[in-house]
């Protein structure tokens, strides 16, 4: 009984950390991203087949590598937590990513306008992309890997595959940053991010939002 209570408190604390992260992302992101959120530029993105192919290939590359090294250690698959986390984090963490990218782009373009006018736009993209990469690495290393259960294999084969994952993640972030830079299209990024998080929930099955799932199950009963 004591173990179960401790386990429940731990899971609840994990949920609280995630919700706090989401709230911060919403409070900061919505005011800074309002124009992008109100714009539906997905058709413009889809009108560039080569770019769409790059988005799909980078997504597939990252997910194939992830599936090859991630594990769930027997944790059950639950529909409720999967839906809540995949959609919730796919939408809201994209706000955080896009906010970091946009602030970086503003800084880069500001510096370019002051010192190198010909680089306005390109320097903004470069700084925004760099900020996105740094933030993505920090939030995954210092938050997600710390809060989620161990889920990456340490076998020699998996360690060799894991060396390719930074390359795959860089390609994914490059595609998302280009989507924001070229088309101001945050919704395509959101959709792909939802798919990434769905892959996490299907493969790793972290114990998130189990209370919400149980309440939903009880309501259905």
PDB file of C-alpha atoms in Angstrom:
ATOM      1  CA  UNK A   1       0.000   0.000   0.000  1.00  0.00           C
ATOM      2  CA  UNK A   2       2.768   2.453   0.900  1.00  0.00           C
ATOM      3  CA  UNK A   3       4.515   1.652  -2.376  1.00  0.00           C
ATOM      4  CA  UNK A   4       1.330   2.278  -4.350  1.00  0.00           C
ATOM      5  CA  UNK A   5       0.723   5.611  -2.610  1.00  0.00           C
ATOM      6  CA  UNK A   6       4.286   6.677  -3.309  1.00  0.00           C
ATOM      7  CA  UNK A   7       3.917   5.614  -6.905  1.00  0.00           C
ATOM      8  CA  UNK A   8       0.710   7.618  -7.260  1.00  0.00           C
ATOM      9  CA  UNK A   9       2.349  10.716  -5.750  1.00  0.00           C
ATOM     10  CA  UNK A  10       5.263  10.347  -8.153  1.00  0.00           C
ATOM     11  CA  UNK A  11       2.997  10.049 -11.159  1.00  0.00           C
ATOM     12  CA  UNK A  12       0.944  13.016  -9.995  1.00  0.00           C
ATOM     13  CA  UNK A  13       4.113  15.085  -9.609  1.00  0.00           C
ATOM     14  CA  UNK A  14       5.139  14.159 -13.164  1.00  0.00           C
ATOM     15  CA  UNK A  15       1.759  15.309 -14.441  1.00  0.00           C
ATOM     16  CA  UNK A  16       2.109  18.559 -12.537  1.00  0.00           C
ATOM     17  CA  UNK A  17       5.535  19.250 -14.047  1.00  0.00           C
ATOM     18  CA  UNK A  18       4.152  18.677 -17.534  1.00  0.00           C
ATOM     19  CA  UNK A  19       1.123  20.900 -16.932  1.00  0.00           C
ATOM     20  CA  UNK A  20       3.377  23.630 -15.499  1.00  0.00           C
ATOM     21  CA  UNK A  21       5.579  23.404 -18.598  1.00  0.00           C
ATOM     22  CA  UNK A  22       2.490  23.651 -20.769  1.00  0.00           C
ATOM     23  CA  UNK A  23       1.137  26.662 -18.877  1.00  0.00           C
ATOM     24  CA  UNK A  24       4.438  28.524 -19.190  1.00  0.00           C
ATOM     25  CA  UNK A  25       4.554  27.722 -22.902  1.00  0.00           C
ATOM     26  CA  UNK A  26       0.994  28.981 -23.372  1.00  0.00           C
ATOM     27  CA  UNK A  27       1.431  32.171 -21.371  1.00  0.00           C
ATOM     28  CA  UNK A  28       4.604  33.132 -23.196  1.00  0.00           C
ATOM     29  CA  UNK A  29       3.824  31.654 -26.588  1.00  0.00           C
ATOM     30  CA  UNK A  30       0.302  32.826 -27.380  1.00  0.00           C
ATOM     31  CA  UNK A  31       1.048  36.579 -27.228  1.00  0.00           C
ATOM     32  CA  UNK A  32       4.233  36.186 -29.299  1.00  0.00           C
ATOM     33  CA  UNK A  33       2.777  33.771 -31.851  1.00  0.00           C
ATOM     34  CA  UNK A  34      -0.707  35.207 -32.273  1.00  0.00           C
ATOM     35  CA  UNK A  35      -0.280  36.162 -35.936  1.00  0.00           C
ATOM     36  CA  UNK A  36       1.081  32.717 -36.841  1.00  0.00           C
ATOM     37  CA  UNK A  37      -1.676  30.954 -34.917  1.00  0.00           C
ATOM     38  CA  UNK A  38      -4.351  32.970 -36.687  1.00  0.00           C
ATOM     39  CA  UNK A  39      -2.858  32.222 -40.116  1.00  0.00           C
ATOM     40  CA  UNK A  40      -3.585  28.990 -41.986  1.00  0.00           C
ATOM     41  CA  UNK A  41      -0.558  28.638 -44.243  1.00  0.00           C
ATOM     42  CA  UNK A  42      -0.583  24.847 -44.528  1.00  0.00           C
ATOM     43  CA  UNK A  43      -1.656  24.976 -48.211  1.00  0.00           C
ATOM     44  CA  UNK A  44       1.362  27.162 -48.996  1.00  0.00           C
ATOM     45  CA  UNK A  45       3.659  24.594 -47.392  1.00  0.00           C
ATOM     46  CA  UNK A  46       1.956  21.743 -49.253  1.00  0.00           C
ATOM     47  CA  UNK A  47       2.419  23.589 -52.547  1.00  0.00           C
ATOM     48  CA  UNK A  48       6.165  22.889 -52.323  1.00  0.00           C
ATOM     49  CA  UNK A  49       6.437  19.108 -52.917  1.00  0.00           C
ATOM     50  CA  UNK A  50      10.205  18.966 -52.449  1.00  0.00           C
ATOM     51  CA  UNK A  51       9.942  20.634 -49.064  1.00  0.00           C
ATOM     52  CA  UNK A  52       7.060  18.368 -48.046  1.00  0.00           C
ATOM     53  CA  UNK A  53       9.213  15.393 -49.037  1.00  0.00           C
ATOM     54  CA  UNK A  54      12.018  16.695 -46.822  1.00  0.00           C
ATOM     55  CA  UNK A  55       9.600  17.086 -43.894  1.00  0.00           C
ATOM     56  CA  UNK A  56       8.312  13.538 -44.340  1.00  0.00           C
ATOM     57  CA  UNK A  57      11.752  11.987 -44.812  1.00  0.00           C
ATOM     58  CA  UNK A  58      13.232  13.761 -41.773  1.00  0.00           C
ATOM     59  CA  UNK A  59      10.220  12.710 -39.697  1.00  0.00           C
ATOM     60  CA  UNK A  60      10.448   9.097 -40.858  1.00  0.00           C
ATOM     61  CA  UNK A  61      14.225   8.996 -40.293  1.00  0.00           C
ATOM     62  CA  UNK A  62      13.907  10.265 -36.732  1.00  0.00           C
ATOM     63  CA  UNK A  63      11.061   7.895 -35.890  1.00  0.00           C
ATOM     64  CA  UNK A  64      12.683   4.786 -37.340  1.00  0.00           C
ATOM     65  CA  UNK A  65      15.809   5.417 -35.281  1.00  0.00           C
ATOM     66  CA  UNK A  66      13.701   6.089 -32.189  1.00  0.00           C
ATOM     67  CA  UNK A  67      11.710   2.881 -32.565  1.00  0.00           C
ATOM     68  CA  UNK A  68      14.960   0.923 -32.917  1.00  0.00           C
ATOM     69  CA  UNK A  69      16.378   2.116 -29.573  1.00  0.00           C
ATOM     70  CA  UNK A  70      13.366   2.931 -27.375  1.00  0.00           C
ATOM     71  CA  UNK A  71      11.542   0.481 -25.127  1.00  0.00           C
ATOM     72  CA  UNK A  72       8.511   0.447 -22.839  1.00  0.00           C
ATOM     73  CA  UNK A  73       9.639  -2.275 -20.384  1.00  0.00           C
ATOM     74  CA  UNK A  74       6.164  -3.788 -20.231  1.00  0.00           C
ATOM     75  CA  UNK A  75       4.277  -0.597 -19.414  1.00  0.00           C
ATOM     76  CA  UNK A  76       0.694  -0.871 -20.692  1.00  0.00           C
ATOM     77  CA  UNK A  77      -0.648   1.097 -23.621  1.00  0.00           C
ATOM     78  CA  UNK A  78      -3.513   3.361 -22.495  1.00  0.00           C
ATOM     79  CA  UNK A  79      -5.658   5.309 -24.922  1.00  0.00           C
ATOM     80  CA  UNK A  80      -6.513   8.208 -22.587  1.00  0.00           C
ATOM     81  CA  UNK A  81      -2.962   9.273 -21.672  1.00  0.00           C
ATOM     82  CA  UNK A  82      -1.846   8.705 -25.262  1.00  0.00           C
ATOM     83  CA  UNK A  83      -4.465  11.083 -26.675  1.00  0.00           C
ATOM     84  CA  UNK A  84      -3.993  13.699 -23.940  1.00  0.00           C
ATOM     85  CA  UNK A  85      -0.215  13.802 -24.140  1.00  0.00           C
ATOM     86  CA  UNK A  86       0.167  13.451 -27.904  1.00  0.00           C
ATOM     87  CA  UNK A  87      -2.208  16.292 -28.719  1.00  0.00           C
ATOM     88  CA  UNK A  88      -1.468  18.418 -25.656  1.00  0.00           C
ATOM     89  CA  UNK A  89       2.296  18.315 -25.912  1.00  0.00           C
ATOM     90  CA  UNK A  90       2.305  18.278 -29.702  1.00  0.00           C
ATOM     91  CA  UNK A  91       0.410  21.563 -29.741  1.00  0.00           C
ATOM     92  CA  UNK A  92       1.738  23.345 -26.670  1.00  0.00           C
ATOM     93  CA  UNK A  93       5.415  22.417 -26.791  1.00  0.00           C
ATOM     94  CA  UNK A  94       5.400  23.604 -30.387  1.00  0.00           C
ATOM     95  CA  UNK A  95       4.468  27.005 -28.930  1.00  0.00           C
ATOM     96  CA  UNK A  96       7.658  26.851 -26.858  1.00  0.00           C
ATOM     97  CA  UNK A  97       9.770  25.769 -29.830  1.00  0.00           C
ATOM     98  CA  UNK A  98       8.297  28.414 -32.133  1.00  0.00           C
ATOM     99  CA  UNK A  99       8.689  31.119 -29.482  1.00  0.00           C
ATOM    100  CA  UNK A 100      12.376  30.315 -29.040  1.00  0.00           C
ATOM    101  CA  UNK A 101      12.862  30.263 -32.799  1.00  0.00           C
ATOM    102  CA  UNK A 102      11.048  33.569 -33.262  1.00  0.00           C
ATOM    103  CA  UNK A 103      12.941  35.371 -30.503  1.00  0.00           C
ATOM    104  CA  UNK A 104      16.193  34.104 -32.016  1.00  0.00           C
ATOM    105  CA  UNK A 105      15.078  35.296 -35.455  1.00  0.00           C
ATOM    106  CA  UNK A 106      14.216  38.730 -34.075  1.00  0.00           C
ATOM    107  CA  UNK A 107      17.649  38.986 -32.462  1.00  0.00           C
ATOM    108  CA  UNK A 108      19.417  37.840 -35.625  1.00  0.00           C
ATOM    109  CA  UNK A 109      17.481  40.218 -37.852  1.00  0.00           C
ATOM    110  CA  UNK A 110      18.021  43.059 -35.395  1.00  0.00           C
ATOM    111  CA  UNK A 111      21.772  42.524 -35.521  1.00  0.00           C
ATOM    112  CA  UNK A 112      21.686  42.224 -39.284  1.00  0.00           C
ATOM    113  CA  UNK A 113      19.692  45.433 -39.683  1.00  0.00           C
ATOM    114  CA  UNK A 114      22.225  47.230 -37.496  1.00  0.00           C
ATOM    115  CA  UNK A 115      25.447  45.890 -38.981  1.00  0.00           C
ATOM    116  CA  UNK A 116      24.807  43.735 -42.082  1.00  0.00           C
ATOM    117  CA  UNK A 117      21.582  44.846 -43.829  1.00  0.00           C
ATOM    118  CA  UNK A 118      22.056  42.356 -46.643  1.00  0.00           C
ATOM    119  CA  UNK A 119      21.759  39.504 -44.138  1.00  0.00           C
ATOM    120  CA  UNK A 120      18.314  40.458 -42.814  1.00  0.00           C
ATOM    121  CA  UNK A 121      16.221  37.315 -43.039  1.00  0.00           C
ATOM    122  CA  UNK A 122      19.024  34.810 -43.488  1.00  0.00           C
ATOM    123  CA  UNK A 123      20.793  35.760 -40.249  1.00  0.00           C
ATOM    124  CA  UNK A 124      17.448  35.762 -38.463  1.00  0.00           C
ATOM    125  CA  UNK A 125      16.833  32.221 -39.667  1.00  0.00           C
ATOM    126  CA  UNK A 126      20.321  31.100 -38.663  1.00  0.00           C
ATOM    127  CA  UNK A 127      20.036  32.494 -35.138  1.00  0.00           C
ATOM    128  CA  UNK A 128      16.474  31.233 -34.764  1.00  0.00           C
ATOM    129  CA  UNK A 129      17.436  27.755 -35.923  1.00  0.00           C
ATOM    130  CA  UNK A 130      20.426  27.722 -33.566  1.00  0.00           C
ATOM    131  CA  UNK A 131      18.259  28.840 -30.647  1.00  0.00           C
ATOM    132  CA  UNK A 132      15.719  26.118 -31.524  1.00  0.00           C
ATOM    133  CA  UNK A 133      18.442  23.442 -31.570  1.00  0.00           C
ATOM    134  CA  UNK A 134      19.890  24.583 -28.237  1.00  0.00           C
ATOM    135  CA  UNK A 135      16.505  24.808 -26.545  1.00  0.00           C
ATOM    136  CA  UNK A 136      15.435  21.425 -27.899  1.00  0.00           C
ATOM    137  CA  UNK A 137      18.582  19.803 -26.553  1.00  0.00           C
ATOM    138  CA  UNK A 138      18.295  21.488 -23.178  1.00  0.00           C
ATOM    139  CA  UNK A 139      14.604  20.744 -22.618  1.00  0.00           C
ATOM    140  CA  UNK A 140      15.012  17.102 -23.608  1.00  0.00           C
ATOM    141  CA  UNK A 141      18.204  16.577 -21.630  1.00  0.00           C
ATOM    142  CA  UNK A 142      17.270  18.478 -18.471  1.00  0.00           C
ATOM    143  CA  UNK A 143      13.511  17.884 -18.382  1.00  0.00           C
ATOM    144  CA  UNK A 144      12.141  15.010 -20.457  1.00  0.00           C
ATOM    145  CA  UNK A 145      14.999  12.557 -19.922  1.00  0.00           C
ATOM    146  CA  UNK A 146      14.923  13.366 -16.205  1.00  0.00           C
ATOM    147  CA  UNK A 147      11.166  13.026 -15.785  1.00  0.00           C
ATOM    148  CA  UNK A 148      10.310  10.109 -18.065  1.00  0.00           C
ATOM    149  CA  UNK A 149      11.346   6.580 -17.105  1.00  0.00           C
ATOM    150  CA  UNK A 150      14.565   5.192 -18.637  1.00  0.00           C
ATOM    151  CA  UNK A 151      13.547   4.161 -22.135  1.00  0.00           C
ATOM    152  CA  UNK A 152      16.629   3.965 -24.345  1.00  0.00           C
ATOM    153  CA  UNK A 153      18.528   0.718 -24.818  1.00  0.00           C
ATOM    154  CA  UNK A 154      22.179   0.589 -23.816  1.00  0.00           C
ATOM    155  CA  UNK A 155      23.106  -2.436 -25.910  1.00  0.00           C
ATOM    156  CA  UNK A 156      26.097  -2.019 -28.256  1.00  0.00           C
ATOM    157  CA  UNK A 157      23.784  -2.146 -31.281  1.00  0.00           C
ATOM    158  CA  UNK A 158      21.482   0.512 -29.854  1.00  0.00           C
ATOM    159  CA  UNK A 159      24.396   2.725 -28.849  1.00  0.00           C
ATOM    160  CA  UNK A 160      25.619   2.688 -32.453  1.00  0.00           C
ATOM    161  CA  UNK A 161      22.165   3.637 -33.685  1.00  0.00           C
ATOM    162  CA  UNK A 162      21.813   6.347 -31.027  1.00  0.00           C
ATOM    163  CA  UNK A 163      24.853   8.113 -32.458  1.00  0.00           C
ATOM    164  CA  UNK A 164      22.741   8.867 -35.540  1.00  0.00           C
ATOM    165  CA  UNK A 165      19.860  10.363 -33.593  1.00  0.00           C
ATOM    166  CA  UNK A 166      21.364  13.873 -33.207  1.00  0.00           C
ATOM    167  CA  UNK A 167      21.657  14.021 -36.995  1.00  0.00           C
ATOM    168  CA  UNK A 168      18.025  12.947 -37.361  1.00  0.00           C
ATOM    169  CA  UNK A 169      16.868  15.474 -34.779  1.00  0.00           C
ATOM    170  CA  UNK A 170      18.835  18.257 -36.485  1.00  0.00           C
ATOM    171  CA  UNK A 171      17.164  17.416 -39.783  1.00  0.00           C
ATOM    172  CA  UNK A 172      13.764  17.472 -38.092  1.00  0.00           C
ATOM    173  CA  UNK A 173      14.430  20.848 -36.459  1.00  0.00           C
ATOM    174  CA  UNK A 174      15.773  22.228 -39.739  1.00  0.00           C
ATOM    175  CA  UNK A 175      12.536  21.304 -41.482  1.00  0.00           C
ATOM    176  CA  UNK A 176      10.397  22.835 -38.747  1.00  0.00           C
ATOM    177  CA  UNK A 177      12.483  26.020 -38.712  1.00  0.00           C
ATOM    178  CA  UNK A 178      12.227  26.344 -42.491  1.00  0.00           C
ATOM    179  CA  UNK A 179       8.479  25.878 -42.213  1.00  0.00           C
ATOM    180  CA  UNK A 180       8.334  28.852 -39.837  1.00  0.00           C
ATOM    181  CA  UNK A 181      10.822  30.924 -41.830  1.00  0.00           C
ATOM    182  CA  UNK A 182       9.549  30.342 -45.352  1.00  0.00           C
ATOM    183  CA  UNK A 183       5.810  30.081 -44.811  1.00  0.00           C
ATOM    184  CA  UNK A 184       5.089  31.218 -41.239  1.00  0.00           C
ATOM    185  CA  UNK A 185       3.287  27.891 -40.987  1.00  0.00           C
ATOM    186  CA  UNK A 186       3.116  26.765 -37.381  1.00  0.00           C
ATOM    187  CA  UNK A 187       0.245  24.333 -37.946  1.00  0.00           C
ATOM    188  CA  UNK A 188       2.214  21.899 -40.089  1.00  0.00           C
ATOM    189  CA  UNK A 189       4.887  21.865 -37.374  1.00  0.00           C
ATOM    190  CA  UNK A 190       2.196  21.193 -34.771  1.00  0.00           C
ATOM    191  CA  UNK A 191       0.798  18.293 -36.782  1.00  0.00           C
ATOM    192  CA  UNK A 192       4.209  16.650 -37.189  1.00  0.00           C
ATOM    193  CA  UNK A 193       5.008  17.217 -33.515  1.00  0.00           C
ATOM    194  CA  UNK A 194       1.768  15.454 -32.549  1.00  0.00           C
ATOM    195  CA  UNK A 195       2.895  12.472 -34.625  1.00  0.00           C
ATOM    196  CA  UNK A 196       6.304  12.511 -32.915  1.00  0.00           C
ATOM    197  CA  UNK A 197       4.677  12.476 -29.489  1.00  0.00           C
ATOM    198  CA  UNK A 198       2.262   9.762 -30.606  1.00  0.00           C
ATOM    199  CA  UNK A 199       5.307   7.668 -31.478  1.00  0.00           C
ATOM    200  CA  UNK A 200       6.692   8.305 -27.985  1.00  0.00           C
ATOM    201  CA  UNK A 201       3.451   7.192 -26.353  1.00  0.00           C
ATOM    202  CA  UNK A 202       3.152   4.092 -28.513  1.00  0.00           C
ATOM    203  CA  UNK A 203       6.761   2.996 -28.071  1.00  0.00           C
ATOM    204  CA  UNK A 204       7.734   4.186 -24.585  1.00  0.00           C
ATOM    205  CA  UNK A 205       4.317   4.457 -22.892  1.00  0.00           C
ATOM    206  CA  UNK A 206       5.424   6.803 -20.095  1.00  0.00           C
ATOM    207  CA  UNK A 207       3.140   6.901 -17.041  1.00  0.00           C
ATOM    208  CA  UNK A 208       1.577  10.307 -17.685  1.00  0.00           C
ATOM    209  CA  UNK A 209      -1.986  11.425 -16.995  1.00  0.00           C
ATOM    210  CA  UNK A 210      -3.004   8.053 -15.617  1.00  0.00           C
ATOM    211  CA  UNK A 211      -5.404   9.724 -13.192  1.00  0.00           C
ATOM    212  CA  UNK A 212      -7.194  11.396 -16.085  1.00  0.00           C
ATOM    213  CA  UNK A 213      -7.360   8.063 -17.870  1.00  0.00           C
ATOM    214  CA  UNK A 214      -8.826   6.300 -14.841  1.00  0.00           C
ATOM    215  CA  UNK A 215     -11.415   9.025 -14.363  1.00  0.00           C
ATOM    216  CA  UNK A 216     -12.370   8.700 -18.014  1.00  0.00           C
ATOM    217  CA  UNK A 217     -12.663   4.922 -17.679  1.00  0.00           C
ATOM    218  CA  UNK A 218     -14.817   5.279 -14.591  1.00  0.00           C
ATOM    219  CA  UNK A 219     -17.050   7.775 -16.358  1.00  0.00           C
ATOM    220  CA  UNK A 220     -17.521   5.320 -19.213  1.00  0.00           C
ATOM    221  CA  UNK A 221     -18.425   2.576 -16.728  1.00  0.00           C
TER     222      UNK A 221
END
